XYZ file of C-alpha atoms in Angstrom:
191
model
C -0.171 -15.648 18.648
C 1.018 -19.016 19.894
C -2.328 -20.166 20.550
C -3.280 -19.321 16.779
C -0.257 -21.089 15.483
C -0.941 -24.062 17.477
C -4.488 -24.350 16.064
C -6.334 -23.165 19.232
C -8.007 -20.098 17.661
C -10.702 -19.404 20.316
C -7.908 -19.152 22.946
C -6.056 -16.970 20.698
C -9.040 -14.518 20.203
C -9.571 -14.637 24.021
C -5.936 -13.565 24.358
C -6.322 -10.852 21.912
C -9.356 -9.433 23.826
C -7.261 -9.562 26.968
C -4.452 -7.785 25.374
C -6.551 -4.966 24.196
C -8.141 -4.610 27.578
C -4.731 -4.525 29.360
C -3.031 -2.164 26.876
C -5.537 -0.440 24.629
C -2.948 2.145 23.334
C -0.611 -0.509 21.944
C -1.138 -0.982 18.350
C 0.225 -4.613 18.637
C -2.718 -5.392 20.971
C -5.038 -4.402 18.208
C -3.084 -6.275 15.640
C -3.148 -9.463 17.618
C -7.012 -9.176 18.095
C -7.517 -8.588 14.445
C -5.234 -11.410 13.446
C -6.989 -13.792 15.721
C -10.199 -13.156 13.914
C -8.632 -14.703 10.719
C -8.238 -17.908 12.521
C -11.947 -18.198 13.563
C -13.112 -17.473 10.023
C -14.115 -13.861 10.574
C -11.428 -11.841 8.934
C -13.926 -8.948 7.895
C -14.209 -8.291 11.598
C -10.454 -7.770 11.792
C -10.509 -4.586 9.512
C -11.621 -2.001 12.327
C -9.167 -3.607 14.865
C -6.335 -3.192 12.447
C -7.338 0.208 11.315
C -7.472 1.314 14.899
C -3.890 -0.138 15.448
C -2.687 1.921 12.520
C -4.331 5.091 13.969
C -2.327 4.445 17.102
C 0.941 3.766 15.415
C 0.791 4.648 11.631
C 4.311 3.410 11.013
C 4.121 -0.085 12.616
C 5.218 -2.451 9.939
C 3.596 -5.484 11.376
C 0.284 -3.683 11.641
C 0.465 -2.613 8.068
C 1.398 -6.178 7.088
C -1.593 -7.534 9.100
C -3.948 -4.864 7.527
C -2.781 -5.759 4.112
C -3.065 -9.316 4.556
C -6.713 -8.874 5.957
C -7.767 -6.729 3.011
C -6.240 -9.459 0.556
C -8.331 -12.085 2.533
C -11.557 -10.217 2.166
C -10.801 -9.318 -1.558
C -9.931 -5.647 -1.116
C -6.946 -5.897 -3.343
C -6.401 -2.129 -3.824
C -6.201 -1.667 0.004
C -3.835 -4.771 0.237
C -1.717 -3.311 -2.484
C -1.556 -0.046 -0.612
C -0.128 -1.687 2.570
C 2.219 -3.844 0.566
C 3.617 -0.571 -1.190
C 3.981 1.064 2.142
C 6.130 -1.885 3.454
C 8.191 -2.134 0.299
C 8.894 1.559 0.379
C 9.626 1.851 4.063
C 11.301 -1.634 4.768
C 12.317 -3.043 1.334
C 14.101 -6.015 2.893
C 11.252 -6.857 5.289
C 10.254 -10.642 4.606
C 6.569 -9.950 5.364
C 6.531 -7.056 2.952
C 7.895 -9.413 0.128
C 5.276 -11.951 1.006
C 2.355 -9.441 0.879
C 3.619 -7.988 -2.323
C 3.807 -11.488 -3.978
C 0.436 -12.489 -2.708
C -1.163 -9.302 -4.087
C 0.665 -9.985 -7.396
C -0.730 -13.408 -7.457
C -4.211 -12.304 -6.561
C -4.139 -9.753 -9.342
C -3.359 -12.345 -11.911
C 0.212 -11.417 -12.230
C 1.661 -14.854 -11.491
C 4.966 -14.343 -13.341
C 5.678 -11.288 -11.263
C 4.810 -12.958 -8.066
C 6.967 -16.132 -8.931
C 9.841 -13.708 -9.862
C 9.563 -12.070 -6.431
C 9.550 -15.306 -4.695
C 12.349 -16.959 -6.698
C 15.261 -15.957 -4.540
C 13.623 -15.984 -1.034
C 15.796 -18.076 1.337
C 13.446 -19.643 3.668
C 16.264 -20.917 6.001
C 16.211 -17.783 8.350
C 12.521 -17.317 8.141
C 10.067 -18.071 11.122
C 7.360 -20.715 10.561
C 4.663 -18.033 10.592
C 6.358 -16.172 7.642
C 7.035 -19.421 5.880
C 3.326 -20.372 6.109
C 2.315 -17.063 4.519
C 4.843 -17.551 1.724
C 3.186 -20.803 0.927
C 0.043 -18.895 0.414
C 1.924 -16.574 -2.088
C 3.139 -19.561 -4.110
C -0.274 -20.953 -4.213
C -1.800 -17.689 -5.503
C 1.167 -17.437 -7.947
C 0.114 -20.894 -9.433
C 3.218 -23.113 -8.031
C 1.165 -25.519 -6.156
C 4.167 -27.949 -5.802
C 6.275 -25.275 -3.917
C 3.339 -24.023 -2.085
C 2.898 -27.624 -0.639
C 6.624 -27.871 0.132
C 6.735 -24.617 1.917
C 3.414 -25.283 3.752
C 4.881 -28.586 4.949
C 7.894 -26.736 6.274
C 5.870 -24.322 8.217
C 3.864 -27.249 9.877
C 6.920 -29.145 10.660
C 8.591 -25.973 12.231
C 5.580 -25.226 14.461
C 2.960 -23.333 12.678
C -0.097 -25.573 12.401
C -3.285 -23.794 12.784
C -5.397 -26.791 11.624
C -8.893 -25.206 11.426
C -7.531 -22.156 9.517
C -5.491 -24.333 6.970
C -8.396 -26.815 6.534
C -11.303 -24.444 6.328
C -10.772 -20.774 6.605
C -7.672 -19.729 4.694
C -8.826 -18.649 1.048
C -5.409 -18.815 -0.259
C -5.254 -22.569 0.656
C -8.065 -23.169 -1.931
C -5.786 -24.376 -4.834
C -4.162 -27.015 -2.615
C -7.063 -28.601 -0.761
C -7.841 -30.907 -3.516
C -4.248 -32.283 -3.832
C -3.404 -35.671 -2.260
C -0.203 -34.159 -0.717
C -2.223 -31.543 1.008
C -4.274 -34.083 3.002
C -0.944 -35.665 4.525
C 0.132 -32.016 5.534
C -3.293 -31.233 6.977
C -3.069 -34.451 9.022
C 0.116 -33.588 10.462
C -1.256 -30.189 11.414
C -4.309 -31.767 13.025
C -2.296 -34.276 15.103
C 0.053 -31.451 16.291
């Protein structure tokens, strides 16, 4: 995961493969391998990895989040919503669950609901990975100003997967043409 956060996706993919080889019965190994595929622009290849991770541990919240996020990334919103609902029902205070719910709402065209869900989120205790994904939620909810602020916070705090932000993440699309985005992207590239 650290390789991916630092913008070294091929090393992250190799680490994911090694995790699965070393511990094929750990759902987290399959989740890391699946997530690594996002960062090299192949999210559709993550689906079988994440589904296998859920077969191994059907109640793992992080694997549910990763599966939901992957489904959102490839446009399977009903599947993404199913995982968001699971997270909300089983861990209503989980920050990744809130992120996934708001992302799905934004993608479904329910920007007001997404913004309402995001309105009271305190970013202070969040890790930079979660902060990055919240920037995606703000972008899909139509609040590009806040999305840029939150994205810059994630980059400044240590999550700067340059190739993913620049090219592969579909949820950055509303931001890519904005001049502020170029500055944030340059920070990520330098780091």
